[in-house]
Amino acid sequence: MAEELNQNNIRELLLWLLRRRRRFRVIGNSMLPLLNPGDEILVNLNAYRQKSPSPGDIVVAQHPLQPNLRLIKRVAVVLENGNYFLKGDNPEESTDSRTFGSIAPEQIFGQVTSQFF
């Protein structure tokens, strides 16, 4: 998943129907060319209960300065203190950890598993 996301498969759709995945809509250009504004994604909200995010994972996280705003970013670095440095794939259009600093583990909601079509 480092360079592209899977398009929906039967398993992901079934998990969404069973409420094991949550659907989000992409707003903004920060993840271009992978994700376009208006694209919908499926997110596994339980992905990090047993393991921690790894570099390359695409995650949905809470914006640290705007608690009601959700971010879709890639984990760039796992810091020694356990926090995460998140970056958008389109650096010119992305507000990310370069602007607001690292994200605490509890601010990460889940892992993006696929695009929803």
PDB file of C-alpha atoms in Angstrom:
ATOM      1  CA  MET A   1       0.000   0.000   0.000  1.00  0.00           C
ATOM      2  CA  ALA A   2       3.027   2.303   0.017  1.00  0.00           C
ATOM      3  CA  GLU A   3       2.445   3.622  -3.511  1.00  0.00           C
ATOM      4  CA  GLU A   4      -1.191   2.833  -4.206  1.00  0.00           C
ATOM      5  CA  LEU A   5      -4.357   1.724  -2.487  1.00  0.00           C
ATOM      6  CA  ASN A   6      -6.357  -1.339  -3.339  1.00  0.00           C
ATOM      7  CA  GLN A   7      -9.629  -0.710  -5.000  1.00  0.00           C
ATOM      8  CA  ASN A   8     -12.530  -2.304  -3.204  1.00  0.00           C
ATOM      9  CA  ASN A   9     -12.639  -6.035  -3.084  1.00  0.00           C
ATOM     10  CA  ILE A  10     -15.410  -8.262  -1.793  1.00  0.00           C
ATOM     11  CA  ARG A  11     -13.769  -8.642   1.618  1.00  0.00           C
ATOM     12  CA  GLU A  12     -13.456  -4.872   2.205  1.00  0.00           C
ATOM     13  CA  LEU A  13     -17.036  -4.278   1.070  1.00  0.00           C
ATOM     14  CA  LEU A  14     -18.297  -7.000   3.391  1.00  0.00           C
ATOM     15  CA  LEU A  15     -16.327  -5.523   6.296  1.00  0.00           C
ATOM     16  CA  TRP A  16     -17.854  -2.118   5.522  1.00  0.00           C
ATOM     17  CA  LEU A  17     -21.364  -3.609   5.484  1.00  0.00           C
ATOM     18  CA  LEU A  18     -20.616  -5.270   8.822  1.00  0.00           C
ATOM     19  CA  ARG A  19     -19.468  -1.882  10.160  1.00  0.00           C
ATOM     20  CA  ARG A  20     -15.872  -3.040  10.529  1.00  0.00           C
ATOM     21  CA  ARG A  21     -14.753  -0.287   8.151  1.00  0.00           C
ATOM     22  CA  ARG A  22     -15.704   3.364   8.121  1.00  0.00           C
ATOM     23  CA  ARG A  23     -16.059   5.439   4.988  1.00  0.00           C
ATOM     24  CA  PHE A  24     -14.459   8.878   4.643  1.00  0.00           C
ATOM     25  CA  ARG A  25     -14.462  11.382   1.770  1.00  0.00           C
ATOM     26  CA  VAL A  26     -11.216  13.063   0.733  1.00  0.00           C
ATOM     27  CA  ILE A  27     -11.260  16.853   0.759  1.00  0.00           C
ATOM     28  CA  GLY A  28      -8.253  18.767  -0.511  1.00  0.00           C
ATOM     29  CA  ASN A  29      -5.186  18.020  -2.579  1.00  0.00           C
ATOM     30  CA  SER A  30      -2.711  16.907   0.090  1.00  0.00           C
ATOM     31  CA  MET A  31      -2.630  13.246  -0.994  1.00  0.00           C
ATOM     32  CA  LEU A  32      -2.468  13.776  -4.771  1.00  0.00           C
ATOM     33  CA  PRO A  33      -1.871  11.866  -6.976  1.00  0.00           C
ATOM     34  CA  LEU A  34      -2.944   8.876  -4.868  1.00  0.00           C
ATOM     35  CA  LEU A  35      -6.184  10.366  -3.541  1.00  0.00           C
ATOM     36  CA  ASN A  36      -8.190  13.076  -5.291  1.00  0.00           C
ATOM     37  CA  PRO A  37     -10.718  15.452  -3.755  1.00  0.00           C
ATOM     38  CA  GLY A  38     -14.055  13.645  -3.685  1.00  0.00           C
ATOM     39  CA  ASP A  39     -12.538  10.146  -3.531  1.00  0.00           C
ATOM     40  CA  GLU A  40     -13.927   7.934  -0.793  1.00  0.00           C
ATOM     41  CA  ILE A  41     -11.816   5.597   1.300  1.00  0.00           C
ATOM     42  CA  LEU A  42     -12.420   2.790   3.778  1.00  0.00           C
ATOM     43  CA  VAL A  43     -10.678   2.955   7.137  1.00  0.00           C
ATOM     44  CA  ASN A  44     -10.014   0.169   9.626  1.00  0.00           C
ATOM     45  CA  LEU A  45     -10.605   1.821  13.002  1.00  0.00           C
ATOM     46  CA  ASN A  46      -9.226  -1.242  14.822  1.00  0.00           C
ATOM     47  CA  ALA A  47      -5.990  -1.558  12.832  1.00  0.00           C
ATOM     48  CA  TYR A  48      -3.762  -0.245  15.591  1.00  0.00           C
ATOM     49  CA  ARG A  49      -5.178  -2.026  18.620  1.00  0.00           C
ATOM     50  CA  GLN A  50      -2.606  -4.815  18.359  1.00  0.00           C
ATOM     51  CA  LYS A  51       0.176  -3.068  16.426  1.00  0.00           C
ATOM     52  CA  SER A  52       1.503   0.431  15.890  1.00  0.00           C
ATOM     53  CA  PRO A  53       1.441   2.408  12.651  1.00  0.00           C
ATOM     54  CA  SER A  54       4.485   1.901  10.424  1.00  0.00           C
ATOM     55  CA  PRO A  55       6.184   4.265   8.004  1.00  0.00           C
ATOM     56  CA  GLY A  56       4.292   4.185   4.730  1.00  0.00           C
ATOM     57  CA  ASP A  57       0.874   3.523   6.318  1.00  0.00           C
ATOM     58  CA  ILE A  58      -1.861   5.916   5.278  1.00  0.00           C
ATOM     59  CA  VAL A  59      -3.873   6.940   8.314  1.00  0.00           C
ATOM     60  CA  VAL A  60      -6.795   9.096   9.382  1.00  0.00           C
ATOM     61  CA  ALA A  61      -5.824  11.287  12.318  1.00  0.00           C
ATOM     62  CA  GLN A  62      -7.197  14.140  14.365  1.00  0.00           C
ATOM     63  CA  HIS A  63      -5.719  17.536  13.529  1.00  0.00           C
ATOM     64  CA  PRO A  64      -3.852  18.648  16.678  1.00  0.00           C
ATOM     65  CA  LEU A  65      -4.923  22.291  16.394  1.00  0.00           C
ATOM     66  CA  GLN A  66      -8.457  21.753  15.060  1.00  0.00           C
ATOM     67  CA  PRO A  67      -9.953  18.796  16.982  1.00  0.00           C
ATOM     68  CA  ASN A  68     -13.019  18.497  14.711  1.00  0.00           C
ATOM     69  CA  LEU A  69     -10.882  18.147  11.568  1.00  0.00           C
ATOM     70  CA  ARG A  70      -9.767  14.736  10.291  1.00  0.00           C
ATOM     71  CA  LEU A  71      -6.542  14.364   8.306  1.00  0.00           C
ATOM     72  CA  ILE A  72      -5.578  11.718   5.774  1.00  0.00           C
ATOM     73  CA  LYS A  73      -1.794  11.481   5.728  1.00  0.00           C
ATOM     74  CA  ARG A  74       1.060   9.027   5.349  1.00  0.00           C
ATOM     75  CA  VAL A  75       3.180   8.019   8.352  1.00  0.00           C
ATOM     76  CA  ALA A  76       6.632   9.320   7.439  1.00  0.00           C
ATOM     77  CA  VAL A  77       8.557   8.626  10.649  1.00  0.00           C
ATOM     78  CA  VAL A  78       7.915   6.898  13.970  1.00  0.00           C
ATOM     79  CA  LEU A  79       9.694   9.037  16.539  1.00  0.00           C
ATOM     80  CA  GLU A  80      11.567   7.665  19.556  1.00  0.00           C
ATOM     81  CA  ASN A  81       8.941   9.081  21.929  1.00  0.00           C
ATOM     82  CA  GLY A  82       6.230   7.003  20.196  1.00  0.00           C
ATOM     83  CA  ASN A  83       4.699   9.913  18.297  1.00  0.00           C
ATOM     84  CA  TYR A  84       4.254   9.995  14.529  1.00  0.00           C
ATOM     85  CA  PHE A  85       5.421  12.438  11.897  1.00  0.00           C
ATOM     86  CA  LEU A  86       2.739  12.585   9.197  1.00  0.00           C
ATOM     87  CA  LYS A  87       3.161  13.966   5.685  1.00  0.00           C
ATOM     88  CA  GLY A  88       0.927  14.443   2.699  1.00  0.00           C
ATOM     89  CA  ASP A  89       2.026  12.985  -0.629  1.00  0.00           C
ATOM     90  CA  ASN A  90       1.663  16.428  -2.240  1.00  0.00           C
ATOM     91  CA  PRO A  91       3.956  18.614  -0.094  1.00  0.00           C
ATOM     92  CA  GLU A  92       3.026  21.904  -1.796  1.00  0.00           C
ATOM     93  CA  GLU A  93      -0.657  21.407  -0.901  1.00  0.00           C
ATOM     94  CA  SER A  94      -0.342  19.640   2.454  1.00  0.00           C
ATOM     95  CA  THR A  95      -0.657  20.932   5.982  1.00  0.00           C
ATOM     96  CA  ASP A  96       1.042  18.177   7.945  1.00  0.00           C
ATOM     97  CA  SER A  97       3.603  17.519  10.698  1.00  0.00           C
ATOM     98  CA  ARG A  98       5.988  19.958   9.048  1.00  0.00           C
ATOM     99  CA  THR A  99       3.481  22.630  10.137  1.00  0.00           C
ATOM    100  CA  PHE A 100       1.925  21.335  13.369  1.00  0.00           C
ATOM    101  CA  GLY A 101       4.480  18.845  14.671  1.00  0.00           C
ATOM    102  CA  SER A 102       4.145  15.193  15.536  1.00  0.00           C
ATOM    103  CA  ILE A 103       0.901  13.358  16.309  1.00  0.00           C
ATOM    104  CA  ALA A 104       0.336  11.319  19.481  1.00  0.00           C
ATOM    105  CA  PRO A 105      -0.817   7.694  19.059  1.00  0.00           C
ATOM    106  CA  GLU A 106      -4.273   8.466  20.476  1.00  0.00           C
ATOM    107  CA  GLN A 107      -4.818  11.018  17.681  1.00  0.00           C
ATOM    108  CA  ILE A 108      -4.689   8.305  15.021  1.00  0.00           C
ATOM    109  CA  PHE A 109      -8.145   6.875  14.315  1.00  0.00           C
ATOM    110  CA  GLY A 110      -7.260   4.111  11.900  1.00  0.00           C
ATOM    111  CA  GLN A 111      -5.559   2.850   8.774  1.00  0.00           C
ATOM    112  CA  VAL A 112      -6.815   3.501   5.263  1.00  0.00           C
ATOM    113  CA  THR A 113      -7.407   0.084   3.675  1.00  0.00           C
ATOM    114  CA  SER A 114      -8.827   0.846   0.236  1.00  0.00           C
ATOM    115  CA  GLN A 115     -10.549   3.284  -2.044  1.00  0.00           C
ATOM    116  CA  PHE A 116     -14.325   3.041  -2.124  1.00  0.00           C
ATOM    117  CA  PHE A 117     -15.941   3.050  -5.568  1.00  0.00           C
TER     118      PHE A 117
END
